Coordinates of C-alpha atoms and ligand atoms in Angstrom, one line a residue:
M1 CA 11.5 6.2 14.0
I2 CA 9.2 8.9 12.8
E3 CA 9.7 10.6 9.5
Y4 CA 9.5 14.3 10.0
V5 CA 11.9 17.2 10.3
C6 CA 11.5 20.2 12.5
A7 CA 13.2 23.3 11.2
N8 CA 13.9 26.1 13.5
S9 CA 16.6 28.6 12.4
L10 CA 17.1 32.3 12.1
I11 CA 15.4 32.5 8.7
Y12 CA 12.3 30.8 10.1
N13 CA 12.2 33.0 13.1
W14 CA 12.5 36.0 10.8
V15 CA 9.7 34.5 8.7
V16 CA 7.5 34.2 11.8
S17 CA 8.0 37.7 12.9
C18 CA 7.9 39.5 9.5
L19 CA 5.5 37.3 7.5
R20 CA 3.6 34.7 9.4
L21 CA 2.0 36.7 12.1
P22 CA 0.5 39.4 9.9
L23 CA -0.5 36.7 7.4
E24 CA -2.4 34.8 10.1
D25 CA -4.1 37.9 11.3
A26 CA -5.1 38.7 7.7
W27 CA -6.5 35.2 7.2
R28 CA -8.4 35.4 10.5
G29 CA -9.9 38.6 9.2
F30 CA -10.8 36.9 6.0
F31 CA -12.6 34.1 7.8
H32 CA -14.5 36.6 10.0
G33 CA -15.3 38.9 7.1
H34 CA -17.8 39.0 4.3
E35 CA -15.6 38.4 1.3
K36 CA -15.3 34.6 1.8
G37 CA -17.8 33.5 -0.7
V38 CA -14.9 33.6 -3.3
K39 CA -14.6 30.4 -5.2
G40 CA -13.1 29.2 -8.4
L41 CA -11.4 31.3 -11.0
K42 CA -11.7 35.0 -11.9
T43 CA -13.9 35.6 -14.8
N44 CA -12.3 36.5 -18.2
T45 CA -9.0 34.8 -17.2
S46 CA -7.3 32.4 -19.5
L47 CA -5.4 29.6 -17.8
P48 CA -2.3 28.1 -19.5
F49 CA -3.4 24.6 -18.1
D50 CA -6.9 23.4 -18.6
H51 CA -6.5 20.1 -16.7
L52 CA -5.7 21.5 -13.3
P53 CA -7.6 20.0 -10.4
L54 CA -9.5 23.2 -9.5
A55 CA -12.8 21.8 -8.3
D56 CA -12.0 22.7 -4.6
A57 CA -10.2 25.9 -5.4
G58 CA -11.3 28.8 -3.2
Y59 CA -13.4 28.9 -0.1
T60 CA -15.5 26.0 1.3
M61 CA -17.3 25.4 4.5
Q62 CA -17.2 22.0 6.1
N63 CA -18.4 20.5 9.3
A64 CA -15.3 20.9 11.4
R65 CA -13.6 23.7 9.6
E66 CA -13.7 26.3 6.8
H67 CA -11.1 26.2 4.2
F68 CA -9.4 28.2 1.5
H69 CA -7.6 26.1 -1.2
V70 CA -5.0 27.4 -3.6
V71 CA -3.6 25.4 -6.5
L72 CA -0.3 27.1 -7.2
A73 CA -0.3 27.1 -11.0
A74 CA -3.6 29.0 -10.9
S75 CA -2.8 31.2 -7.9
Q76 CA -3.0 34.4 -10.1
Q77 CA -6.2 33.4 -11.8
Q78 CA -8.0 32.2 -8.6
E79 CA -10.6 34.4 -7.1
W80 CA -9.0 35.6 -3.9
P81 CA -8.3 39.0 -2.5
D82 CA -5.1 40.4 -4.1
A83 CA -3.9 41.7 -0.7
L84 CA -4.0 38.2 0.7
R85 CA -2.4 36.7 -2.3
H86 CA 0.5 39.2 -2.1
I87 CA 1.3 38.4 1.5
T88 CA 0.7 34.7 1.2
E89 CA 2.9 33.9 -1.9
P90 CA 6.3 34.7 -0.3
L91 CA 5.5 32.4 2.5
I92 CA 4.5 29.6 0.1
S93 CA 7.8 30.0 -1.7
I94 CA 9.8 29.7 1.5
L95 CA 8.0 26.4 2.3
E96 CA 8.6 25.2 -1.3
K97 CA 12.3 26.0 -0.9
L98 CA 12.5 24.1 2.3
C99 CA 10.8 21.0 0.7
R100 CA 13.2 21.2 -2.2
Q101 CA 16.2 21.4 0.1
L102 CA 15.0 18.3 2.0
L103 CA 14.3 16.5 -1.3
R104 CA 17.9 17.2 -2.5
A105 CA 19.3 15.8 0.8
L106 CA 17.9 12.4 0.0
P107 CA 19.6 9.7 -2.1
Q108 CA 18.6 10.4 -5.7
G109 CA 17.2 13.7 -4.4
D110 CA 18.6 15.7 -7.3
S111 CA 16.8 13.5 -9.8
M112 CA 13.6 13.7 -7.8
E113 CA 13.8 17.5 -7.7
T114 CA 14.5 17.5 -11.5
V115 CA 11.4 15.4 -12.1
W116 CA 9.3 17.6 -9.9
L117 CA 10.5 20.7 -11.7
A118 CA 10.0 19.2 -15.1
E119 CA 6.5 18.1 -14.2
A120 CA 5.6 21.5 -12.7
E121 CA 6.7 23.0 -16.0
R122 CA 4.8 20.4 -18.1
T123 CA 1.5 20.4 -16.2
G124 CA 1.7 23.5 -14.1
D125 CA 2.6 23.3 -10.5
V126 CA -0.3 21.4 -8.9
S127 CA 1.2 21.8 -5.4
V128 CA -1.4 23.4 -3.1
F129 CA -1.6 25.8 -0.2
D130 CA -4.4 25.3 2.3
I131 CA -5.6 27.7 4.9
F132 CA -7.9 26.0 7.4
N133 CA -9.9 27.7 10.1
Y134 CA -11.0 24.8 12.4
F135 CA -13.9 25.3 14.8
P136 CA -13.6 24.3 18.4
G137 CA -15.3 20.9 19.0
S138 CA -15.2 17.5 20.4
A139 CA -15.1 15.1 17.4
L140 CA -11.9 14.4 15.4
A141 CA -11.4 17.5 13.1
M142 CA -9.7 15.6 10.3
A143 CA -9.6 11.8 10.0
A144 CA -6.3 9.9 9.8
H145 CA -4.9 9.9 6.3
T146 CA -1.7 10.3 4.3
D147 CA -1.1 13.1 1.8
P148 CA -0.8 12.5 -1.9
G149 CA 2.3 14.4 -2.8
L150 CA 6.0 14.5 -2.0
F151 CA 6.2 16.5 1.2
T152 CA 3.7 18.4 3.4
A153 CA 5.2 21.4 5.2
K154 CA 3.2 23.4 7.7
F155 CA 3.7 26.0 10.4
M156 CA 2.9 24.5 13.8
S157 CA -0.4 25.9 14.7
K158 CA -0.6 28.0 17.9
T159 CA -3.7 25.9 18.9
P160 CA -2.4 22.3 18.8
G161 CA -4.3 19.7 16.9
L162 CA -2.0 17.9 14.4
E163 CA -1.0 14.3 15.4
L164 CA 1.6 12.2 13.5
L165 CA 1.6 8.4 13.7
D166 CA 5.1 7.2 14.8
G167 CA 6.9 4.0 14.1
N168 CA 5.5 2.4 17.3
G169 CA 1.9 3.1 16.2
D170 CA 1.5 5.9 18.8
W171 CA 0.0 9.3 17.9
L172 CA 2.4 12.1 18.5
A173 CA 0.8 15.4 19.3
I174 CA 3.6 17.3 17.5
E175 CA 2.1 20.8 18.0
E176 CA 2.2 20.2 21.7
L177 CA 5.9 19.3 21.6
G178 CA 7.2 22.1 19.4
S179 CA 6.8 25.8 19.3
S180 CA 4.6 27.8 16.9
A181 CA 7.8 29.3 15.5
E182 CA 8.6 25.9 13.9
V183 CA 7.7 24.2 10.7
V184 CA 6.9 20.6 10.6
V185 CA 7.6 18.7 7.3
F186 CA 6.6 15.1 6.7
A187 CA 6.7 12.7 3.8
A188 CA 3.7 11.9 1.6
D189 CA 2.7 9.1 -0.8
V190 CA 4.7 10.0 -4.0
L191 CA 7.9 10.3 -2.0
E192 CA 7.3 6.9 -0.4
R193 CA 7.0 5.4 -3.9
W194 CA 10.0 7.3 -5.4
T195 CA 12.2 6.1 -2.5
Q196 CA 10.8 2.6 -2.7
G197 CA 9.5 2.8 0.8
A198 CA 12.7 4.1 2.4
V199 CA 10.8 7.3 3.4
P200 CA 7.3 6.1 4.3
S201 CA 4.4 8.4 3.9
C202 CA 3.4 9.8 7.3
R203 CA -0.1 9.1 8.6
H204 CA -1.6 12.0 10.4
R205 CA -4.9 13.4 11.7
V206 CA -6.2 16.5 13.4
R207 CA -7.7 16.3 16.9
A208 CA -10.6 18.6 17.6
P209 CA -9.1 21.9 18.9
S210 CA -10.2 23.5 22.2
Q211 CA -10.5 26.8 20.4
A212 CA -10.5 28.1 16.9
R213 CA -7.4 26.8 15.1
L214 CA -5.8 28.4 12.1
S215 CA -3.6 26.1 10.0
L216 CA -1.4 27.0 7.0
V217 CA -0.3 23.9 5.0
Y218 CA 1.8 23.6 1.8
E219 CA 1.7 20.3 -0.1
M220 CA 4.4 19.7 -2.7
R221 CA 2.6 17.6 -5.4
V222 CA 2.8 16.3 -8.9
L223 CA -0.2 15.8 -11.1
Q224 CA 0.7 12.3 -12.2
E225 CA 1.0 10.5 -8.8
G226 CA 1.8 7.3 -10.6
L227 CA 5.2 8.5 -11.9
S228 CA 7.7 5.8 -11.2
L229 CA 11.4 5.3 -10.6
D230 CA 11.8 4.5 -14.2
D231 CA 10.8 8.1 -15.0
L232 CA 13.5 9.2 -12.6
R233 CA 16.1 7.1 -14.3
F234 CA 14.9 8.5 -17.7
V235 CA 15.4 12.1 -16.4
E236 CA 18.8 11.2 -15.0
K237 CA 19.9 9.7 -18.3
R238 CA 18.7 12.7 -20.2
K239 CA 20.7 15.0 -17.8
Q240 CA 23.9 12.9 -18.3
L241 CA 23.4 13.0 -22.1
L242 CA 23.0 16.7 -22.0
K243 CA 26.2 17.0 -19.9
S244 CA 28.2 14.8 -22.2
T245 CA 27.1 16.6 -25.3
R246 CA 27.7 20.1 -23.9
I247 CA 30.5 21.9 -25.7
S248 CA 32.8 23.6 -23.2
Ligands
AKG1 O1 -4.4 21.3 9.7 C1 -3.5 20.5 9.8 O2 -2.7 20.6 10.7 C2 -3.3 19.3 8.8 C3 -4.1 19.4 7.6 C4 -3.9 18.2 6.7 O3 -3.6 17.1 7.2 C5 -4.2 18.3 5.3 O4 -4.5 19.4 4.8 O5 -4.1 17.2 4.6
FE2_2 FE1 -2.9 15.9 5.5

């Protein structure tokens, strides 16, 4: 069995028509435009968290693609056009909500969500949003890997490329099966550990696209990837203690 969920409902269709298509056009414009040298943080900004992994923040050019990387805790301080930020942030929060809903649906899901929220408060939210513009080509566009966080949620790209490794060891070209109105969500490494392997991290890769391929990807992450189930139990105990000492 393959561990992914496809969501296709009224809300997501609404998202597609109202938010996603203009957003994709805006990002295409960005990648074709001249502003894309933007990298790192705005000058004269103070960040509440100085330990954020911001080395790859902003625009980078690679062999198979160009890329804009946003670390959510620093989204306001990152150097990126405000107009793009304003239309991208609502979409990120919809993907975040979807991931939290899926997390809560799992056994111990409430605890996992509590830990994620507590960590996001403690360290800043290190979840990321990536916008990739893949170039047409013949080589593999992104090598097989698993993602480091809890979930990865992405809009199916109109130009297919993403492949997920299924339980039989076959690569599933998910974007050829679904429609570009859908969101695909798959598990990542921290979730595999927190569920003690019950929800395995999904190996995936990106095949070279036949034409330019825009890809919008949200990764729900924690800074301390080594957080264990003991930490979960600790949070659960603290919640129970709070409940039992609450005066009604
Ligand atoms: O572009 C895609 O469809 C997937 C990107 C990906 O796997 C990643 O950012 O880790
Ligand atoms: Fe990935």
